[in-house]
Coordinates of C-alpha atoms in Angstrom, one line a residue:
M713 CA 21.4 25.0 22.8
E714 CA 19.8 28.5 21.6
G715 CA 23.7 28.9 19.6
A716 CA 23.0 26.0 17.8
S717 CA 19.7 26.6 17.2
V718 CA 20.8 29.8 15.5
N719 CA 23.8 27.8 13.7
V720 CA 21.0 26.1 12.3
E721 CA 19.1 28.7 11.0
M722 CA 21.4 30.4 10.1
N723 CA 23.0 27.8 7.4
L724 CA 19.3 26.8 6.1
H725 CA 19.1 30.8 5.7
V726 CA 22.4 30.3 3.6
Q727 CA 20.8 27.4 2.0
R728 CA 18.1 29.4 0.9
R729 CA 19.7 32.1 -0.9
K730 CA 21.6 29.6 -3.4
G731 CA 20.5 28.4 -6.4
G732 CA 17.1 29.9 -7.7
F733 CA 16.2 31.9 -10.8
I734 CA 19.7 33.9 -10.3
T735 CA 21.5 31.5 -11.6
M736 CA 20.0 30.5 -14.7
P737 CA 21.8 33.3 -16.1
F738 CA 24.8 32.4 -16.0
I739 CA 24.5 28.6 -16.7
I740 CA 22.6 29.5 -19.9
A741 CA 25.6 32.0 -20.7
N742 CA 28.0 29.1 -20.0
E743 CA 26.6 26.9 -22.1
A744 CA 25.3 29.5 -25.1
L745 CA 28.3 31.3 -26.1
A746 CA 30.3 27.8 -25.4
K747 CA 27.9 26.3 -28.3
L748 CA 28.6 29.3 -30.2
A749 CA 32.4 28.8 -29.8
S750 CA 33.0 25.4 -30.0
V751 CA 30.5 24.2 -33.3
G752 CA 31.3 27.6 -35.2
L753 CA 34.7 26.2 -35.6
I754 CA 33.1 23.0 -37.5
P755 CA 31.7 24.0 -41.3
N756 CA 34.6 25.2 -41.9
M757 CA 37.3 23.1 -40.4
I758 CA 37.9 20.6 -43.4
L759 CA 38.9 23.7 -45.6
Y760 CA 41.6 25.2 -43.0
L761 CA 42.9 21.2 -42.7
I762 CA 42.6 21.1 -46.8
G763 CA 44.2 24.3 -47.2
D764 CA 47.1 25.2 -44.6
Y765 CA 47.4 21.2 -43.5
R766 CA 47.8 19.7 -46.7
L767 CA 45.7 16.7 -46.2
G768 CA 43.4 14.9 -48.9
V769 CA 39.7 15.3 -48.9
V770 CA 39.2 11.2 -47.3
K771 CA 41.8 12.1 -44.4
A772 CA 40.8 15.4 -43.4
T773 CA 37.0 14.5 -43.9
K774 CA 37.8 11.0 -41.1
I775 CA 39.5 13.4 -38.9
I776 CA 36.4 15.5 -38.8
L777 CA 34.6 12.5 -38.2
L778 CA 36.5 11.4 -35.2
W779 CA 36.0 14.5 -33.7
L780 CA 32.6 14.7 -34.1
A781 CA 32.6 11.2 -32.6
A782 CA 35.1 11.9 -29.6
T783 CA 32.7 15.1 -28.9
N784 CA 29.2 13.4 -28.5
F785 CA 30.7 10.4 -27.0
S786 CA 32.6 12.7 -24.4
P787 CA 28.9 13.7 -22.8
V788 CA 28.5 10.5 -21.9
F789 CA 31.7 9.9 -19.8
A790 CA 31.5 13.2 -18.3
A791 CA 27.5 12.3 -16.7
F792 CA 29.4 8.9 -15.1
L793 CA 32.4 11.1 -14.1
A794 CA 30.6 13.8 -12.9
D795 CA 27.6 11.8 -10.7
A796 CA 30.3 9.7 -9.2
Y797 CA 33.7 11.6 -8.4
L798 CA 33.3 15.6 -9.6
G799 CA 29.9 16.8 -9.2
R800 CA 28.1 18.7 -11.8
F801 CA 29.9 22.0 -10.5
L802 CA 33.3 20.7 -11.0
A803 CA 32.9 18.9 -14.4
I804 CA 31.1 21.9 -16.0
A805 CA 34.2 23.8 -14.4
L806 CA 36.8 21.6 -15.7
G807 CA 34.9 21.8 -19.3
S808 CA 35.4 25.0 -19.8
I809 CA 38.9 26.3 -18.7
L810 CA 39.9 23.0 -21.6
S811 CA 37.7 24.4 -24.2
F812 CA 38.9 27.7 -23.8
L813 CA 42.9 26.2 -23.8
G814 CA 42.1 24.2 -26.7
M815 CA 40.5 27.3 -28.5
T816 CA 43.6 29.0 -27.5
V817 CA 46.0 26.3 -28.8
M818 CA 43.6 25.9 -32.1
W819 CA 44.1 30.1 -32.8
L820 CA 47.3 29.9 -31.5
T821 CA 47.6 27.3 -35.1
A822 CA 46.8 29.7 -37.4
M823 CA 49.2 32.9 -35.6
S824 CA 52.0 30.6 -35.7
R825 CA 53.8 29.8 -39.1
K826 CA 55.6 27.0 -37.5
A827 CA 52.9 25.3 -36.5
R828 CA 51.9 24.5 -40.5
P829 CA 53.1 23.6 -43.3
P830 CA 55.3 26.1 -45.3
P831 CA 53.1 27.5 -48.0
C832 CA 53.6 25.9 -51.4
S833 CA 56.5 26.7 -54.2
V834 CA 55.4 27.8 -57.1
S835 CA 58.6 26.2 -58.1
S836 CA 58.1 23.0 -56.2
E837 CA 56.2 19.9 -57.8
K838 CA 54.9 19.1 -54.8
C839 CA 53.7 20.7 -51.7
K840 CA 55.1 19.5 -48.4
S841 CA 52.6 18.0 -45.5
A842 CA 52.2 18.7 -41.9
T843 CA 54.9 17.1 -40.0
T844 CA 54.1 14.2 -37.1
P845 CA 54.2 17.7 -34.1
Q846 CA 51.9 20.0 -36.0
M847 CA 49.6 16.9 -36.5
A848 CA 49.8 16.3 -33.0
I849 CA 49.3 20.5 -31.6
L850 CA 46.2 20.2 -33.5
L851 CA 44.9 16.5 -32.7
S852 CA 45.6 18.1 -28.7
C853 CA 43.3 21.0 -29.6
L854 CA 40.3 19.5 -30.7
A855 CA 41.3 16.7 -28.4
L856 CA 40.7 19.3 -25.5
I857 CA 37.2 20.3 -27.2
S858 CA 35.7 17.5 -27.2
I859 CA 36.8 16.7 -23.9
G860 CA 35.6 20.2 -22.6
G861 CA 32.2 19.9 -24.3
G862 CA 31.2 16.5 -22.2
G863 CA 32.0 18.7 -19.1
I864 CA 29.5 21.9 -20.6
S865 CA 27.0 19.1 -21.5
C866 CA 26.3 18.7 -17.3
S867 CA 24.4 22.7 -17.9
L868 CA 20.8 21.0 -18.5
A869 CA 21.2 18.3 -15.5
F870 CA 23.1 21.4 -13.4
G871 CA 20.6 24.0 -13.9
A872 CA 17.9 21.2 -12.3
D873 CA 20.3 21.1 -9.1
Q874 CA 18.8 25.0 -9.0
L875 CA 15.7 24.8 -9.2
N876 CA 15.1 21.8 -7.3
Q877 CA 13.7 20.1 -9.7
K878 CA 13.8 16.5 -10.3
A879 CA 15.5 15.5 -13.8
K880 CA 12.0 14.0 -14.7
P881 CA 9.0 15.9 -14.7
K882 CA 5.9 13.9 -13.7
N883 CA 3.6 15.9 -16.3
Q884 CA 4.1 14.2 -20.3
R885 CA 3.1 16.7 -21.7
V886 CA 5.5 19.5 -19.8
L887 CA 8.5 16.5 -20.6
E888 CA 7.5 17.1 -24.4
S889 CA 7.4 20.7 -24.2
F890 CA 10.3 21.3 -22.3
I891 CA 12.4 18.6 -24.6
S892 CA 11.3 20.6 -27.7
W893 CA 12.0 24.7 -26.3
Y894 CA 15.7 23.3 -25.2
I895 CA 16.1 22.0 -28.5
V896 CA 14.8 25.1 -30.1
C897 CA 17.4 27.2 -27.8
Q898 CA 20.4 24.8 -28.8
S899 CA 19.6 25.4 -32.4
I900 CA 19.3 29.2 -32.1
A901 CA 23.0 28.9 -30.9
V902 CA 24.0 26.5 -33.7
V903 CA 22.4 29.4 -35.9
F904 CA 24.9 32.2 -34.9
A905 CA 27.4 29.6 -35.0
L906 CA 27.2 29.1 -38.7
T907 CA 25.7 32.7 -39.9
G908 CA 28.8 35.0 -37.6
I909 CA 31.5 32.9 -37.2
V910 CA 31.4 31.3 -40.4
Y911 CA 30.9 34.7 -41.8
I912 CA 34.0 36.0 -40.0
Q913 CA 36.2 33.0 -40.8
D914 CA 34.9 33.9 -44.9
H915 CA 36.2 37.2 -44.6
F916 CA 38.9 37.4 -42.7
G917 CA 40.4 34.7 -42.5
W918 CA 41.3 31.9 -39.7
K919 CA 43.3 34.7 -37.0
L920 CA 40.5 36.4 -36.3
G921 CA 37.8 33.2 -37.5
F922 CA 39.6 30.9 -34.7
G923 CA 40.4 34.0 -32.3
V924 CA 37.1 35.0 -31.6
P925 CA 35.7 31.0 -30.4
A926 CA 38.8 31.7 -28.2
A927 CA 36.7 34.7 -26.8
L928 CA 33.7 33.7 -26.6
M929 CA 34.6 30.7 -24.8
F930 CA 36.9 33.2 -22.9
F931 CA 33.5 35.0 -21.4
S932 CA 31.3 31.6 -20.9
T933 CA 33.6 30.4 -18.3
L934 CA 34.4 33.7 -16.9
F935 CA 30.3 34.0 -16.9
F936 CA 30.3 30.6 -15.0
F937 CA 32.3 31.1 -12.2
L938 CA 30.9 34.8 -12.0
I939 CA 28.8 33.8 -9.5
S940 CA 30.1 31.0 -7.8
P941 CA 28.9 30.9 -4.9
R942 CA 25.5 31.2 -4.8
Y943 CA 25.4 27.7 -7.2
V944 CA 23.7 24.8 -5.7
K945 CA 26.9 21.8 -5.8
Q946 CA 25.2 18.4 -5.0
K947 CA 27.7 15.7 -3.7
P948 CA 29.1 13.0 -6.0
H949 CA 27.2 9.6 -5.4
T950 CA 27.5 6.1 -6.4
S951 CA 27.9 5.9 -10.3
L952 CA 25.7 3.4 -12.7
L953 CA 28.5 1.9 -14.5
T954 CA 29.5 0.5 -11.3
G955 CA 26.3 -0.8 -10.5
F956 CA 25.7 -2.5 -13.3
A957 CA 28.7 -3.8 -13.3
Q958 CA 28.1 -5.4 -9.7
V959 CA 24.6 -6.6 -11.0
L960 CA 26.5 -8.4 -13.5
F961 CA 29.0 -9.9 -10.8
V962 CA 26.8 -11.3 -8.8
A963 CA 24.2 -12.6 -11.5
Y964 CA 26.9 -14.5 -12.6
K965 CA 27.8 -15.4 -9.4
N966 CA 24.5 -16.3 -8.3
R967 CA 23.8 -18.7 -11.5
N968 CA 23.5 -21.5 -10.1
L969 CA 21.3 -20.5 -7.4
P970 CA 17.5 -21.1 -8.1
F971 CA 14.8 -19.1 -8.2
P972 CA 12.1 -18.3 -5.2
P973 CA 8.5 -19.1 -6.1
N974 CA 6.8 -16.8 -8.2
H975 CA 5.4 -14.0 -6.4
S976 CA 7.6 -14.2 -3.7
T977 CA 7.9 -10.4 -1.7
G978 CA 10.8 -11.8 1.2
M979 CA 13.0 -13.0 -0.9
Y980 CA 13.9 -10.1 -3.0
H981 CA 17.0 -7.1 -1.8
H982 CA 15.7 -3.7 -2.2
N983 CA 16.3 0.3 -1.1
K984 CA 14.1 1.4 2.4
D985 CA 10.4 2.8 1.5
S986 CA 10.8 1.4 -2.1
T987 CA 7.5 0.3 -3.7
L988 CA 9.4 -2.9 -5.5
V989 CA 9.0 -5.7 -4.0
A990 CA 9.8 -8.4 -6.3
P991 CA 11.9 -7.4 -9.7
T992 CA 10.1 -8.0 -13.4
D993 CA 10.3 -10.9 -15.3
K994 CA 11.7 -9.8 -18.1
L995 CA 15.4 -10.6 -18.2
R996 CA 14.5 -12.8 -16.1
F997 CA 18.2 -14.1 -15.5
L998 CA 19.6 -10.6 -13.8
N999 CA 17.4 -11.2 -11.1
K1000 CA 19.4 -13.7 -8.8
A1001 CA 21.4 -10.3 -8.6
C1002 CA 19.0 -9.2 -6.0
M1003 CA 18.1 -13.0 -4.7
I1004 CA 18.6 -12.9 -0.5
K1005 CA 21.0 -16.0 0.2
D1006 CA 22.0 -15.2 3.8
G1007 CA 19.1 -13.3 5.7
E1008 CA 20.5 -10.2 7.2
E1009 CA 24.1 -10.8 7.8
E1010 CA 24.1 -10.7 3.6
I1011 CA 22.6 -7.4 2.9
G1012 CA 24.6 -5.1 5.5
S1013 CA 28.4 -6.5 4.0
K1014 CA 29.6 -5.8 0.9
K1015 CA 27.4 -4.3 -2.3
W1016 CA 29.5 -6.8 -4.5
S1017 CA 27.2 -9.9 -2.5
V1018 CA 23.6 -8.4 -3.6
C1019 CA 22.0 -5.4 -5.4
T1020 CA 18.6 -4.1 -5.1
I1021 CA 16.3 -4.5 -6.6
E1022 CA 16.4 -1.0 -8.1
Q1023 CA 20.0 -1.6 -9.3
V1024 CA 18.4 -4.6 -11.5
E1025 CA 15.8 -2.8 -12.6
E1026 CA 18.0 0.1 -14.1
L1027 CA 20.1 -2.3 -16.0
K1028 CA 17.4 -3.9 -17.7
A1029 CA 15.9 -0.4 -18.6
M1030 CA 18.8 -0.2 -20.9
I1031 CA 19.9 -3.3 -21.8
K1032 CA 15.8 -3.0 -23.7
V1033 CA 15.9 -0.3 -24.8
I1034 CA 19.6 -0.7 -26.6
P1035 CA 18.1 -2.5 -30.2
L1036 CA 15.7 1.2 -30.5
W1037 CA 18.4 2.7 -29.3
S1038 CA 20.9 1.6 -32.6
T1039 CA 18.5 2.8 -35.1
S1040 CA 19.5 6.4 -34.4
I1041 CA 22.5 5.5 -35.5
M1042 CA 22.1 6.1 -39.3
M1043 CA 20.3 9.6 -38.2
G1044 CA 23.7 10.3 -36.9
V1045 CA 25.3 9.6 -40.2
S1046 CA 23.0 11.4 -41.9
T1047 CA 24.1 15.2 -39.5
S1048 CA 27.9 13.6 -40.1
Q1049 CA 28.0 14.3 -44.2
T1050 CA 28.8 18.3 -43.7
S1051 CA 32.0 18.0 -44.8
F1052 CA 30.7 16.6 -48.7
W1053 CA 27.9 19.2 -48.5
L1054 CA 30.2 21.8 -47.9
L1055 CA 32.4 20.7 -50.9
Q1056 CA 29.2 21.2 -53.1
A1057 CA 28.0 24.0 -51.8
K1058 CA 31.6 25.6 -53.3
S1059 CA 31.0 24.7 -56.7
M1060 CA 28.0 26.0 -57.0
N1061 CA 26.8 30.2 -56.7
R1062 CA 26.2 31.0 -54.1
H1063 CA 25.2 34.7 -54.6
V1064 CA 21.4 35.6 -53.3
T1065 CA 22.5 39.5 -55.0
S1066 CA 24.9 40.3 -57.0
N1067 CA 26.8 41.9 -53.9
F1068 CA 26.1 39.0 -51.7
Q1069 CA 26.4 35.5 -51.3
I1070 CA 26.2 32.2 -48.8
P1071 CA 28.7 31.2 -47.2
A1072 CA 29.4 27.8 -48.2
G1073 CA 29.9 27.2 -44.5
S1074 CA 26.1 28.8 -43.4
F1075 CA 24.0 26.3 -45.4
G1076 CA 24.0 24.4 -42.1
V1077 CA 21.8 27.1 -41.2
F1078 CA 18.9 26.0 -43.3
I1079 CA 18.8 22.6 -40.8
M1080 CA 18.9 24.5 -37.3
L1081 CA 16.0 26.4 -38.6
A1082 CA 14.3 24.1 -39.8
V1083 CA 14.7 21.9 -36.5
C1084 CA 12.9 24.9 -34.4
V1085 CA 10.4 25.9 -36.9
T1086 CA 9.6 21.8 -36.6
A1087 CA 9.7 21.7 -33.2
G1088 CA 8.2 24.7 -32.5
V1089 CA 4.8 24.6 -35.0
Y1090 CA 4.4 21.3 -33.5
D1091 CA 4.8 22.3 -29.9
R1092 CA 2.6 25.3 -30.4
V1093 CA 0.5 24.9 -33.5
I1094 CA 0.1 20.5 -34.8
I1095 CA -0.8 19.7 -31.4
P1096 CA -2.9 22.4 -30.1
L1097 CA -5.3 22.3 -32.9
A1098 CA -4.9 18.6 -33.4
S1099 CA -6.6 18.2 -29.9
K1100 CA -9.4 21.3 -30.7
V1101 CA -10.1 19.5 -33.9
R1102 CA -10.7 16.0 -31.6
G1103 CA -12.2 17.0 -28.7
K1104 CA -9.4 15.7 -26.4
A1105 CA -5.6 15.8 -26.0
F1106 CA -3.2 14.8 -29.0
T1107 CA -0.1 13.7 -29.1
I1108 CA 2.1 11.3 -31.3
S1109 CA 3.6 8.8 -29.2
A1110 CA 7.8 9.3 -29.0
K1111 CA 8.3 6.2 -30.4
R1112 CA 6.4 7.3 -33.2
R1113 CA 8.0 10.2 -33.0
I1114 CA 11.0 8.6 -33.7
G1115 CA 10.0 6.8 -36.7
I1116 CA 9.0 10.1 -38.6
G1117 CA 12.8 11.0 -38.2
L1118 CA 14.2 8.3 -39.5
F1119 CA 11.4 8.7 -42.8
F1120 CA 12.2 12.1 -43.6
S1121 CA 16.6 11.2 -43.1
F1122 CA 15.9 8.4 -46.0
L1123 CA 14.5 11.8 -47.7
D1124 CA 17.4 13.3 -47.0
F1125 CA 19.5 11.0 -48.5
V1126 CA 17.6 10.7 -52.0
A1127 CA 17.5 14.4 -52.4
S1128 CA 21.1 15.3 -52.0
A1129 CA 21.6 12.1 -54.2
I1130 CA 19.0 13.8 -57.4
V1131 CA 21.0 17.6 -57.0
E1132 CA 24.4 16.0 -56.9
S1133 CA 23.4 14.4 -59.8
I1134 CA 22.6 17.3 -61.8
R1135 CA 25.1 19.2 -60.7
R1136 CA 27.7 16.4 -61.6
R1137 CA 25.9 16.6 -64.8
K1138 CA 26.5 20.5 -65.5
A1139 CA 29.9 19.9 -65.3
L1140 CA 30.8 17.3 -67.4
R1141 CA 29.1 19.3 -69.9
E1142 CA 30.6 22.5 -69.2
G1143 CA 34.1 20.8 -69.6
Y1144 CA 35.1 21.5 -65.7
I1145 CA 35.7 17.2 -65.2
D1146 CA 39.5 18.7 -64.3
N1147 CA 38.6 21.8 -62.5
P1148 CA 36.8 21.0 -59.0
E1149 CA 37.8 24.7 -57.9
A1150 CA 35.4 25.6 -60.9
V1151 CA 32.2 27.6 -60.0
L1152 CA 29.0 26.2 -61.6
D1153 CA 26.5 27.9 -63.3
I1154 CA 23.9 26.4 -60.9
S1155 CA 22.5 28.2 -57.3
A1156 CA 22.9 26.7 -54.4
M1157 CA 19.5 27.0 -53.0
W1158 CA 18.9 23.2 -54.7
L1159 CA 21.0 22.6 -51.3
I1160 CA 18.2 24.1 -49.2
P1161 CA 15.7 21.1 -49.8
H1162 CA 17.5 18.3 -48.3
N1163 CA 18.8 21.1 -45.4
I1164 CA 15.4 21.4 -44.8
L1165 CA 14.1 17.1 -44.6
N1166 CA 16.8 17.1 -42.5
G1167 CA 16.0 19.7 -40.2
I1168 CA 13.0 17.9 -40.0
G1169 CA 13.9 14.4 -39.3
E1170 CA 16.7 15.6 -36.5
A1171 CA 13.9 17.5 -34.8
F1172 CA 11.4 14.8 -35.0
N1173 CA 13.8 12.5 -34.2
A1174 CA 15.9 13.4 -31.8
I1175 CA 12.7 15.0 -29.6
G1176 CA 11.0 12.4 -29.6
Q1177 CA 14.6 10.2 -28.6
S1178 CA 15.0 12.2 -25.9
E1179 CA 11.2 11.9 -24.3
F1180 CA 11.6 8.1 -24.8
Y1181 CA 14.5 8.0 -22.7
C1182 CA 12.8 9.6 -20.1
S1183 CA 10.0 8.0 -19.5
E1184 CA 11.1 4.7 -20.3
F1185 CA 14.3 4.8 -17.4
P1186 CA 13.5 5.4 -13.9
T1187 CA 14.9 9.2 -12.6
S1188 CA 18.1 7.9 -11.2
M1189 CA 19.5 7.0 -14.7
S1190 CA 18.0 10.5 -16.0
S1191 CA 21.5 11.5 -16.3
I1192 CA 22.5 8.9 -18.9
A1193 CA 18.8 9.4 -20.4
T1194 CA 19.8 12.9 -21.7
S1195 CA 23.4 11.5 -23.1
L1196 CA 21.6 8.4 -24.8
F1197 CA 20.9 10.9 -28.7
G1198 CA 24.3 12.1 -28.8
L1199 CA 25.8 8.8 -28.3
G1200 CA 23.9 7.9 -30.8
T1201 CA 25.2 10.7 -33.3
A1202 CA 28.8 9.4 -31.2
V1203 CA 28.3 5.9 -33.3
G1204 CA 26.6 8.0 -36.3
N1205 CA 29.9 9.7 -36.7
L1206 CA 32.7 6.2 -35.8
V1207 CA 30.4 4.6 -38.9
A1208 CA 30.7 7.6 -41.1
S1209 CA 33.9 7.3 -41.1
L1210 CA 34.2 4.2 -41.9
I1211 CA 32.0 3.9 -44.7
V1212 CA 33.7 6.6 -46.3
T1213 CA 36.8 4.8 -46.1
I1214 CA 35.2 1.3 -47.4
V1215 CA 34.2 3.8 -49.8
D1216 CA 37.6 4.7 -51.1
N1217 CA 38.9 1.9 -50.7
V1218 CA 36.4 -0.6 -52.5
T1219 CA 35.9 2.4 -56.1
S1220 CA 39.2 2.4 -56.2
R1221 CA 40.4 -0.7 -56.9
G1222 CA 41.8 -1.2 -60.1
G1223 CA 42.7 2.6 -60.7
K1224 CA 39.2 3.8 -60.9
E1225 CA 37.9 7.6 -59.4
S1226 CA 36.9 6.8 -56.2
W1227 CA 33.1 7.8 -55.3
V1228 CA 34.8 10.3 -52.5
S1229 CA 38.0 11.2 -53.9
D1230 CA 39.6 14.8 -53.6
N1231 CA 38.1 15.6 -57.2
I1232 CA 34.6 16.7 -56.9
N1233 CA 33.5 16.5 -60.6
R1234 CA 35.1 13.3 -61.1
A1235 CA 33.7 11.4 -57.5
H1236 CA 30.1 10.5 -57.6
Y1237 CA 29.2 11.8 -54.5
D1238 CA 25.9 10.8 -56.1
N1239 CA 26.1 7.2 -55.5
Y1240 CA 27.8 7.6 -52.3
Y1241 CA 24.3 9.3 -51.5
W1242 CA 22.1 6.4 -53.2
L1243 CA 24.0 3.9 -51.3
L1244 CA 22.9 6.1 -48.2
A1245 CA 19.5 6.2 -49.0
I1246 CA 19.6 2.8 -49.1
M1247 CA 21.2 1.9 -45.5
S1248 CA 18.6 4.4 -44.3
L1249 CA 15.7 2.3 -46.4
V1250 CA 16.9 -1.1 -44.4
N1251 CA 17.2 1.1 -40.6
I1252 CA 13.5 2.0 -41.3
L1253 CA 12.5 -2.1 -41.8
Y1254 CA 15.1 -2.7 -38.8
Y1255 CA 13.6 0.1 -36.8
F1256 CA 9.6 -1.7 -37.3
V1257 CA 10.9 -4.5 -35.4
C1258 CA 12.6 -3.8 -32.7
S1259 CA 9.5 -1.2 -32.5
W1260 CA 7.1 -3.9 -32.4
A1261 CA 9.5 -6.5 -30.0
Y1262 CA 9.8 -3.4 -28.0
G1263 CA 6.1 -3.2 -27.1
P1264 CA 4.4 -0.6 -25.7
S1265 CA 6.2 2.0 -24.1
A1266 CA 5.6 3.4 -20.3
E1267 CA 3.5 6.6 -22.5
E1268 CA 1.9 4.2 -24.8
A1269 CA 0.6 2.6 -22.1
S1270 CA -0.5 5.2 -19.7
M1271 CA -2.9 6.5 -23.1
K1272 CA -3.9 3.4 -23.6
E1273 CA -5.2 2.6 -19.6
E1274 CA -6.3 6.6 -20.1
T1275 CA -8.8 5.7 -23.2
G1276 CA -9.8 2.4 -21.7
N1277 CA -10.7 4.3 -18.6
R1278 CA -12.7 6.9 -20.7
V1279 CA -14.4 4.6 -22.2
H1280 CA -15.7 2.6 -19.1
H1281 CA -16.4 5.9 -18.0
Q1282 CA -18.4 6.5 -20.3
Q1283 CA -20.7 3.2 -20.7
D1284 CA -20.9 2.7 -17.0
P1285 CA -21.1 6.2 -15.6
M1286 CA -22.7 4.6 -12.5

């Protein structure tokens, strides 16, 4: 007995030594270096596809948008796989290795002349385009980077495991502040990617420009594995996706069963020590999935015979939030226009001084700076100042911040349309209609206002969405809550690709110049931006309808109850 007691104490001592703050630098270094490497590939990728692979603007743009969509979709699937099968440690480990392989092969495409089409011959009338094997290698690189990024996205939840913290903080203010500063840290990594990596690509070529991200990804993987024995590695558990399927299957199987009397407490199956004794009345048809038909015998049988109240309420929370979530798709469309913004910047004067000019791919840094400043000022200036002026705690609800973000996204499209209209008219006046490579005598600094508007909109919308999902979903769905914003961005990338395809096909009919043709001076990107502005305005109206239909969120209900209690206390101090 004494020996067993000693072994238990030793095991407990080993468990205590795992995790903690000592693991944080390695997890953070893994994610930060991975973000720095992957984001650094995006801005100039269209130039690589157009110049080295001989692809047109539309085709290259669609490839990039599909790549971005896959990159934003992968965290959702990675969250399911990590929770149900792999565990977060293995998901991050595999993700890091796959990302490193993808970036290494991408670097090799720049190093090997055979991996790309041959240089254009001066005597030939037409350049050779990329062959099928060459395109297959390129697309496999992008796929590996996307899949790997999904696994690395589990780092946030994995870091919480090391500190033994729940993914959903109880204090709403702590949650709000945490998400704000988390986004700030992510934005700082992106800023370095959009400046340092882009500068290397512009001035030293693709060999070094792709080699540096591959090296960074190698160090990212190395840092993560460096203290592997010290990590707390939670075992995988049942996937929420499986639980959702069970609820739908059992509810359909029990569709002919009559509902029990209202407020029945012993007719529904629930987890032990659960505070839920009956499901809510919303989406009532799903309640039949947790009804007990044959007493205790059925509860101990297959899971596909009866579900718990908790499973039913998790699915209800997901279904209820889908309409509001869908309003974020236009934010994804807004952030997907980087390829067109780069073409605009290349045609404008980017000089800050006579000896220095901003790389065209680095203008996105102003978006990230706007995100950092907006999130920081809101959290550390606006909220404390407003609370001091009002004499009580002040905050803007998550749903309102989502709406504010959508409004600034609309302003971003309007500003983009106006600037492009001015740029195009100047190109036509100066006779550059057939010379899209010409640099106009108009400052590229005119692009900064729309970048700032885009960053402000992204900050408000991203923080609002993340906080809203974490507040509305139960703790068991925290991994889904943290990935929903990325999912909206992914769908936005797909929608943006569809919009570009439709606009190109419709506007080029009858031999006309497409609004999004390769020749940016002949094209009508200003009309394209006005179209997106109109769609964004319609999306804002759609958001108001969805917000009204959703009703008060948990945060708003809590604030209302707190205000009511304060008023009641003031009226009746006894």
